[in-house]
PDB file of C-alpha atoms in Angstrom:
ATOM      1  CA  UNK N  11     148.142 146.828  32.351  1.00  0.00           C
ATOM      2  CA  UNK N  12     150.473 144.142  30.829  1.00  0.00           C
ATOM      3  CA  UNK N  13     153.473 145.519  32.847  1.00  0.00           C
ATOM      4  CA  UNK N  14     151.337 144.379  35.725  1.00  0.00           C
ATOM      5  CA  UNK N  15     150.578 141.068  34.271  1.00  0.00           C
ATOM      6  CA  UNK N  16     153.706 140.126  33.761  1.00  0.00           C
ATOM      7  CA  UNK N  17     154.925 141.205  36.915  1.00  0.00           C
ATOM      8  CA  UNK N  18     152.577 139.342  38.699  1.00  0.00           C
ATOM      9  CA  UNK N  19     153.144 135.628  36.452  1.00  0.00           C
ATOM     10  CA  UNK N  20     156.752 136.343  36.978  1.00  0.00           C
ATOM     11  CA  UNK N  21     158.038 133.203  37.789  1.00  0.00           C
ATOM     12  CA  UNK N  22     160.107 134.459  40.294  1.00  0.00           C
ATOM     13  CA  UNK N  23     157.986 136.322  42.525  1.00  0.00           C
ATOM     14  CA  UNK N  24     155.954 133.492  44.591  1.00  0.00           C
ATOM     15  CA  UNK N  25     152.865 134.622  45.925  1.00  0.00           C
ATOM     16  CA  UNK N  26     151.214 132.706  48.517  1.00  0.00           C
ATOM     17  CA  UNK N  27     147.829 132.002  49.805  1.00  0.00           C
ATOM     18  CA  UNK N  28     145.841 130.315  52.103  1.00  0.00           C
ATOM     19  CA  UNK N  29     142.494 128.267  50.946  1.00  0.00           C
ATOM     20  CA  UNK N  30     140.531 128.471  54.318  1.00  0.00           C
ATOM     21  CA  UNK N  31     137.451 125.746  54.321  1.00  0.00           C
ATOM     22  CA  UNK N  32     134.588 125.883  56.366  1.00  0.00           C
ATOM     23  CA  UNK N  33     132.863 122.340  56.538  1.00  0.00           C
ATOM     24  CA  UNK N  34     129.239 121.770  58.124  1.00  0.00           C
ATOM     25  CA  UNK N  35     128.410 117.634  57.537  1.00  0.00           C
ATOM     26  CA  UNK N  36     124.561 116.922  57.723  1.00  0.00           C
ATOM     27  CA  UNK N  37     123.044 114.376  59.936  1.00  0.00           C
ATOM     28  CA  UNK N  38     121.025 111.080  58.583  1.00  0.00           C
ATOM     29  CA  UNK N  39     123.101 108.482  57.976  1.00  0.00           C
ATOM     30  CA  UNK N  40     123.133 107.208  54.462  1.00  0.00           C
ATOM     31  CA  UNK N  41     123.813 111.066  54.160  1.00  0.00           C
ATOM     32  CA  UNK N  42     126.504 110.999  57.188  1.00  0.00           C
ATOM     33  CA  UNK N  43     127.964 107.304  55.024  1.00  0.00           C
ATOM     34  CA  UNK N  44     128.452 109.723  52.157  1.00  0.00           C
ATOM     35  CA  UNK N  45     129.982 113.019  54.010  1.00  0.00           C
ATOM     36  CA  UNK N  46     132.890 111.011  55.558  1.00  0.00           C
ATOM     37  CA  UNK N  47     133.971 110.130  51.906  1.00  0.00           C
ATOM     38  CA  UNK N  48     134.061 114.034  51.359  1.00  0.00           C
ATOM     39  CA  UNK N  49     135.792 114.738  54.985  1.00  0.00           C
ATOM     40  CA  UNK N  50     138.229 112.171  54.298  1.00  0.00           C
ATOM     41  CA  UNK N  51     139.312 113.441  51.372  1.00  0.00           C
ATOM     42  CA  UNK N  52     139.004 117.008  52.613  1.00  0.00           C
ATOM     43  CA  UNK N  53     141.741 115.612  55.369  1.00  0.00           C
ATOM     44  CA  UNK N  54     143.719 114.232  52.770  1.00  0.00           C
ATOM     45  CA  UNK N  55     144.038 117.381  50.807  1.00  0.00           C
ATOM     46  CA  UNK N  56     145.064 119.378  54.144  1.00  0.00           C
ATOM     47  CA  UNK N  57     147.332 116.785  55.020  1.00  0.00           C
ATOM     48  CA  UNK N  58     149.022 116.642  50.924  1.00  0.00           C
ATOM     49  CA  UNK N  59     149.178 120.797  51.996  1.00  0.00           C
ATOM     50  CA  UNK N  60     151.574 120.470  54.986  1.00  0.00           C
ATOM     51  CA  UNK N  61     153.363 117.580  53.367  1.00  0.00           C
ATOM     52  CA  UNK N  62     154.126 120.368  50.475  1.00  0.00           C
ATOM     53  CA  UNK N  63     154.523 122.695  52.617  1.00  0.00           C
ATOM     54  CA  UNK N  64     157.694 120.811  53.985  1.00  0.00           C
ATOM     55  CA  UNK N  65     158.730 119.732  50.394  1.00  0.00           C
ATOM     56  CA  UNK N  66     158.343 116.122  51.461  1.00  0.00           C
ATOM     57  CA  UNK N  67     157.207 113.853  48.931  1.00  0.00           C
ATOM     58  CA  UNK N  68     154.091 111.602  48.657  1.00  0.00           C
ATOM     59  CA  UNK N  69     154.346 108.245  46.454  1.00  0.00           C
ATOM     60  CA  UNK N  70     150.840 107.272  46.451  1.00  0.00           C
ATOM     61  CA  UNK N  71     146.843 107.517  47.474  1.00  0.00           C
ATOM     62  CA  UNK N  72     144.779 110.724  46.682  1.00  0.00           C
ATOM     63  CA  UNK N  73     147.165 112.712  49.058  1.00  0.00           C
ATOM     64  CA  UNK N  74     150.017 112.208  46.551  1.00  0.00           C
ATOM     65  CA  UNK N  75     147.547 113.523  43.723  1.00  0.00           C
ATOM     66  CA  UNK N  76     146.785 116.703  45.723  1.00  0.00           C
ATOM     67  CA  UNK N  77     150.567 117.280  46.279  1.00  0.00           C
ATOM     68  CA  UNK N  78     151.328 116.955  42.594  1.00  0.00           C
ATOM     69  CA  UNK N  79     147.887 119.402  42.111  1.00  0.00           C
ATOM     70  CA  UNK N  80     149.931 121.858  44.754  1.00  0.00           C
ATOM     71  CA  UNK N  81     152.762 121.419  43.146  1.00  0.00           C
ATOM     72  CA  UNK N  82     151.156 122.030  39.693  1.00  0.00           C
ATOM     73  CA  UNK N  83     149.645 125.032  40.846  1.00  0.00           C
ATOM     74  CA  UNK N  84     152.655 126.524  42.376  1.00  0.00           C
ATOM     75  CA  UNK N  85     154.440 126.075  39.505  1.00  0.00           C
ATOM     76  CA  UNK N  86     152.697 126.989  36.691  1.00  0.00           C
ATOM     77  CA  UNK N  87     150.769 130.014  38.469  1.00  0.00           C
ATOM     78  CA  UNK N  88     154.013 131.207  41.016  1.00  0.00           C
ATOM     79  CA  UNK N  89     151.167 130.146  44.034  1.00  0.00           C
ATOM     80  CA  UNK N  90     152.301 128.704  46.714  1.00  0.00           C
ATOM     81  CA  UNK N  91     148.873 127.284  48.102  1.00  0.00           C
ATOM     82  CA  UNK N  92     147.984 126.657  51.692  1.00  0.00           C
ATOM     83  CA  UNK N  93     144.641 124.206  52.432  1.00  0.00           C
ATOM     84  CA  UNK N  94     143.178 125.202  55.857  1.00  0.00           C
ATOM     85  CA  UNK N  95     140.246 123.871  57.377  1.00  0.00           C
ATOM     86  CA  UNK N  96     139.274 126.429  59.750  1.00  0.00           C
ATOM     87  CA  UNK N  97     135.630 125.284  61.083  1.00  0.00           C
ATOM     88  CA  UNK N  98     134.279 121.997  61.355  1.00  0.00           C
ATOM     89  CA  UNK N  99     130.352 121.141  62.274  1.00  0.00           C
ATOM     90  CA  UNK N 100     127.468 119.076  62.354  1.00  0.00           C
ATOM     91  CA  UNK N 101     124.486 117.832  63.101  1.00  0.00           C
ATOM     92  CA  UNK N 102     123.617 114.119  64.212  1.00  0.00           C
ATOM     93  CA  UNK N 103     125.461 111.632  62.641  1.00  0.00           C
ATOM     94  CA  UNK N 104     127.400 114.507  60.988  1.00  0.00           C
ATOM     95  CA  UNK N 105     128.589 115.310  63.876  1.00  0.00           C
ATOM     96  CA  UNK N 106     130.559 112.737  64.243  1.00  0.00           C
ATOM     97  CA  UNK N 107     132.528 113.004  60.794  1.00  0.00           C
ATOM     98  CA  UNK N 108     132.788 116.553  62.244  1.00  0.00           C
ATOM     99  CA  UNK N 109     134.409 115.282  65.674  1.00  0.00           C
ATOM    100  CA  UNK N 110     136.450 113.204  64.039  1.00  0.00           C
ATOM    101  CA  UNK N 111     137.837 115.059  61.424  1.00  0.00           C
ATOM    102  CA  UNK N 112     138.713 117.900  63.885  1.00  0.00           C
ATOM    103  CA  UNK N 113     140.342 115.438  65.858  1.00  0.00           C
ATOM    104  CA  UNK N 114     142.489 113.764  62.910  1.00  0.00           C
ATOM    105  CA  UNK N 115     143.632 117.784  61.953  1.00  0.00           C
ATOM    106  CA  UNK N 116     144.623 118.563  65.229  1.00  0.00           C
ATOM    107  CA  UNK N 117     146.433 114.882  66.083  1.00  0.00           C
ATOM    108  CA  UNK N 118     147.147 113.805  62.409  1.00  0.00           C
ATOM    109  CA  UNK N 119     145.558 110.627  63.025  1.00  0.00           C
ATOM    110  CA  UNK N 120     143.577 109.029  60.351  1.00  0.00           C
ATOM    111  CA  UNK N 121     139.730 108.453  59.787  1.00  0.00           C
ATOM    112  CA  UNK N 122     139.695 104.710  59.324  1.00  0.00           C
ATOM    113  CA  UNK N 123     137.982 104.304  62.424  1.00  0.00           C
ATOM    114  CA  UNK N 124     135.137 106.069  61.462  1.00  0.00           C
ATOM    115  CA  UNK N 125     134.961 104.378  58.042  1.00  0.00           C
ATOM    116  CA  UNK N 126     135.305 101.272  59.713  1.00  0.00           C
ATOM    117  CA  UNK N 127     132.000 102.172  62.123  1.00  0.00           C
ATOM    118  CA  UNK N 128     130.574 103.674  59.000  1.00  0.00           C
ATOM    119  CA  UNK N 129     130.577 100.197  56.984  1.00  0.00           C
ATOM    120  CA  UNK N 130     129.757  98.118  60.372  1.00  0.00           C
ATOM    121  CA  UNK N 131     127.173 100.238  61.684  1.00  0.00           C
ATOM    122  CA  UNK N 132     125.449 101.902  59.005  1.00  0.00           C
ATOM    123  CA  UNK N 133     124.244  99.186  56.485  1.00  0.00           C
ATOM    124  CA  UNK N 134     120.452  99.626  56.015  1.00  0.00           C
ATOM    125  CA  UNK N 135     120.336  95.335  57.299  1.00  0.00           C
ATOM    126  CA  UNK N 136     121.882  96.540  60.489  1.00  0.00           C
ATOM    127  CA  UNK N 137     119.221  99.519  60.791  1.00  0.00           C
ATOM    128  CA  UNK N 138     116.303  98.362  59.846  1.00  0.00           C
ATOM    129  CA  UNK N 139     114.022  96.969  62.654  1.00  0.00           C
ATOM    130  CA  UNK N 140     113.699  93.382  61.340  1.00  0.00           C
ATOM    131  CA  UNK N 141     110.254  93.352  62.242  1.00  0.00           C
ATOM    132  CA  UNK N 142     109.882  96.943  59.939  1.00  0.00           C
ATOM    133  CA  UNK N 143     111.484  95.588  56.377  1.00  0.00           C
ATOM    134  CA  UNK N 144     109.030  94.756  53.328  1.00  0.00           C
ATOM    135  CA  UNK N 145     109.846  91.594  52.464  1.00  0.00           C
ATOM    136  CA  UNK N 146     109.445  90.638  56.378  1.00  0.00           C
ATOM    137  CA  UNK N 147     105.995  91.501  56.076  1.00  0.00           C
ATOM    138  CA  UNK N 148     104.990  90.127  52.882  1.00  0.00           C
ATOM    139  CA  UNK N 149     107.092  86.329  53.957  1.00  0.00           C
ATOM    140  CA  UNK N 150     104.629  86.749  56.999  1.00  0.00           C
ATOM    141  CA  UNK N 151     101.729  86.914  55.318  1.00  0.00           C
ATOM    142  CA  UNK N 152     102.192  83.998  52.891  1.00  0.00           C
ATOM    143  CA  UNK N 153     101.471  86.155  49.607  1.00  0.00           C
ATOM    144  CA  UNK N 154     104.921  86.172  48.816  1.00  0.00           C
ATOM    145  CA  UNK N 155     107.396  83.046  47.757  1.00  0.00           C
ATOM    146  CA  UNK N 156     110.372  84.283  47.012  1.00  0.00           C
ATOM    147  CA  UNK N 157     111.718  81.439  44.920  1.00  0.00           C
ATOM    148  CA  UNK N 158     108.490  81.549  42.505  1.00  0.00           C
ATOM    149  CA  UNK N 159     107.154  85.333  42.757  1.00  0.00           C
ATOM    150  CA  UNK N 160     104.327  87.051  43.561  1.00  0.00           C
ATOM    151  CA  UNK N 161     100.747  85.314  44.140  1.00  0.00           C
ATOM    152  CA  UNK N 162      97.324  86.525  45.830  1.00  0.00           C
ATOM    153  CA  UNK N 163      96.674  82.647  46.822  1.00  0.00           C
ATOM    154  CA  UNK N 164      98.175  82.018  50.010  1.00  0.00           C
ATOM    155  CA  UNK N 165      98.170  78.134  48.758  1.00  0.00           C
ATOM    156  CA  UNK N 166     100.750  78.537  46.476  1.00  0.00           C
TER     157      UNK N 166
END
Protein backbone atom coordinates (compact mmCIF):
# COMPACT_ATOMS: atom_id res chain seq x y z
CA UNK A 1 0.00 0.00 0.00
CA UNK A 2 2.77 2.68 0.33
CA UNK A 3 4.37 1.53 -3.00
CA UNK A 4 1.07 2.75 -4.35
CA UNK A 5 1.13 5.94 -2.49
CA UNK A 6 4.09 6.97 -3.55
CA UNK A 7 3.57 6.11 -6.95
CA UNK A 8 0.64 7.98 -7.20
CA UNK A 9 2.23 11.58 -5.30
CA UNK A 10 5.10 11.03 -7.60
CA UNK A 11 5.80 14.26 -8.73
CA UNK A 12 6.34 13.22 -12.01
CA UNK A 13 3.40 11.40 -13.01
CA UNK A 14 0.60 14.27 -13.60
CA UNK A 15 -2.74 13.10 -13.29
CA UNK A 16 -5.47 15.09 -14.58
CA UNK A 17 -9.05 15.74 -13.96
CA UNK A 18 -11.93 17.47 -14.85
CA UNK A 19 -14.26 19.33 -12.05
CA UNK A 20 -17.65 19.24 -14.00
CA UNK A 21 -20.33 21.84 -12.29
CA UNK A 22 -23.83 21.71 -12.64
CA UNK A 23 -25.43 25.19 -11.70
CA UNK A 24 -29.36 25.71 -11.23
CA UNK A 25 -29.81 29.78 -10.04
CA UNK A 26 -33.24 30.36 -8.23
CA UNK A 27 -35.67 32.96 -9.23
CA UNK A 28 -36.76 36.10 -6.83
CA UNK A 29 -34.67 38.74 -7.17
CA UNK A 30 -32.89 39.82 -4.07
CA UNK A 31 -32.14 35.98 -4.40
CA UNK A 32 -31.32 36.31 -8.35
CA UNK A 33 -28.99 39.93 -6.96
CA UNK A 34 -27.12 37.38 -4.88
CA UNK A 35 -26.71 34.25 -7.47
CA UNK A 36 -24.97 36.44 -10.12
CA UNK A 37 -22.21 37.16 -7.44
CA UNK A 38 -21.84 33.24 -7.27
CA UNK A 39 -22.15 32.80 -11.31
CA UNK A 40 -19.71 35.42 -11.77
CA UNK A 41 -17.30 34.03 -9.86
CA UNK A 42 -18.17 30.52 -11.01
CA UNK A 43 -17.18 32.17 -14.66
CA UNK A 44 -14.18 33.48 -13.31
CA UNK A 45 -12.91 30.24 -11.98
CA UNK A 46 -13.67 28.47 -15.51
CA UNK A 47 -12.16 31.19 -17.22
CA UNK A 48 -8.65 31.17 -14.51
CA UNK A 49 -9.03 27.09 -15.79
CA UNK A 50 -8.45 27.66 -19.55
CA UNK A 51 -6.11 30.53 -18.85
CA UNK A 52 -3.99 27.61 -16.91
CA UNK A 53 -4.70 25.42 -19.11
CA UNK A 54 -2.64 27.50 -21.75
CA UNK A 55 0.04 28.41 -19.09
CA UNK A 56 -0.84 32.06 -19.58
CA UNK A 57 -0.58 34.14 -16.68
CA UNK A 58 -3.15 36.26 -14.75
CA UNK A 59 -1.85 39.50 -12.75
CA UNK A 60 -4.89 40.34 -10.93
CA UNK A 61 -8.86 40.00 -9.84
CA UNK A 62 -10.24 36.68 -8.34
CA UNK A 63 -9.35 34.92 -11.72
CA UNK A 64 -5.63 35.39 -10.94
CA UNK A 65 -6.35 33.83 -7.35
CA UNK A 66 -7.99 30.74 -8.91
CA UNK A 67 -4.99 30.33 -11.31
CA UNK A 68 -2.49 30.49 -8.48
CA UNK A 69 -5.22 27.89 -6.51
CA UNK A 70 -4.76 25.66 -9.97
CA UNK A 71 -1.51 26.11 -9.96
CA UNK A 72 -1.17 25.26 -6.22
CA UNK A 73 -3.04 22.27 -6.66
CA UNK A 74 -1.19 20.98 -9.58
CA UNK A 75 1.79 21.33 -7.96
CA UNK A 76 1.69 20.20 -4.72
CA UNK A 77 -0.86 17.21 -5.49
CA UNK A 78 0.69 16.28 -9.39
CA UNK A 79 -3.29 17.40 -10.51
CA UNK A 80 -3.65 19.02 -13.30
CA UNK A 81 -7.32 20.39 -12.70
CA UNK A 82 -9.89 21.18 -15.32
CA UNK A 83 -13.16 23.54 -14.13
CA UNK A 84 -16.14 22.68 -16.43
CA UNK A 85 -19.44 23.98 -16.20
CA UNK A 86 -21.46 21.52 -17.94
CA UNK A 87 -25.28 22.61 -17.20
CA UNK A 88 -26.61 25.85 -16.55
CA UNK A 89 -30.47 26.61 -15.33
CA UNK A 90 -33.02 28.57 -13.83
CA UNK A 91 -35.98 29.74 -12.91
CA UNK A 92 -37.31 33.47 -13.19
CA UNK A 93 -34.94 35.94 -12.59
CA UNK A 94 -32.42 33.05 -12.31
CA UNK A 95 -32.83 32.45 -15.46
CA UNK A 96 -31.32 35.11 -16.58
CA UNK A 97 -27.89 34.73 -14.60
CA UNK A 98 -28.37 31.28 -16.22
CA UNK A 99 -28.68 32.79 -19.91
CA UNK A 100 -26.11 34.85 -19.37
CA UNK A 101 -23.59 32.91 -17.92
CA UNK A 102 -24.05 30.24 -20.67
CA UNK A 103 -23.63 32.86 -23.03
CA UNK A 104 -20.31 34.45 -21.44
CA UNK A 105 -18.82 30.43 -21.44
CA UNK A 106 -19.59 29.87 -24.82
CA UNK A 107 -18.47 33.66 -26.22
CA UNK A 108 -16.02 34.56 -23.33
CA UNK A 109 -17.72 37.70 -22.86
CA UNK A 110 -18.11 39.08 -19.46
CA UNK A 111 -21.17 39.48 -17.01
CA UNK A 112 -20.98 43.19 -16.35
CA UNK A 113 -24.02 43.70 -18.15
CA UNK A 114 -25.99 41.78 -16.02
CA UNK A 115 -24.45 43.28 -12.86
CA UNK A 116 -25.00 46.48 -14.27
CA UNK A 117 -29.06 45.59 -14.77
CA UNK A 118 -28.73 43.87 -11.46
CA UNK A 119 -27.74 47.23 -9.49
CA UNK A 120 -30.15 49.46 -11.87
CA UNK A 121 -33.03 47.32 -11.86
CA UNK A 122 -33.18 45.45 -8.80
CA UNK A 123 -32.98 47.97 -5.84
CA UNK A 124 -36.03 47.37 -3.57
CA UNK A 125 -36.79 51.72 -4.35
CA UNK A 126 -37.04 50.75 -7.95
CA UNK A 127 -39.48 47.69 -7.08
CA UNK A 128 -41.54 48.69 -4.74
CA UNK A 129 -44.93 50.15 -5.94
CA UNK A 130 -44.57 53.64 -4.41
CA UNK A 131 -48.00 53.59 -3.47
CA UNK A 132 -47.16 49.87 -1.53
CA UNK A 133 -44.00 51.09 0.84
CA UNK A 134 -44.61 51.66 4.76
CA UNK A 135 -43.48 54.80 5.30
CA UNK A 136 -45.79 55.95 2.18
CA UNK A 137 -48.63 54.95 4.10
CA UNK A 138 -47.91 56.11 7.46
CA UNK A 139 -46.64 60.03 5.73
CA UNK A 140 -50.29 59.69 4.30
CA UNK A 141 -51.96 59.32 7.19
CA UNK A 142 -50.37 62.12 9.25
CA UNK A 143 -49.34 59.76 12.30
CA UNK A 144 -45.96 59.83 11.27
CA UNK A 145 -43.30 62.98 11.16
CA UNK A 146 -40.34 61.82 10.24
CA UNK A 147 -38.15 64.59 11.56
CA UNK A 148 -39.74 64.23 15.25
CA UNK A 149 -41.00 60.42 15.45
CA UNK A 150 -43.85 58.64 16.05
CA UNK A 151 -47.24 60.27 17.45
CA UNK A 152 -51.05 59.03 17.61
CA UNK A 153 -52.12 62.93 17.33
CA UNK A 154 -52.42 63.79 13.87
CA UNK A 155 -51.82 67.60 15.21
CA UNK A 156 -48.44 67.16 15.87
Amino acid sequence: MAALTIICHDPGIMRQKELRIALVCYGGVSLAVYMHGVTKELWKLAKASRIHHREEVLESGSEAVYRRLLGRIENHHSLRLKVLTDIVAGASAGGINGVFLAQAIHSGQSLEPLTELWLECADVDVLIDPDARPWSRMANSGRCRWSIGCSNDPAT
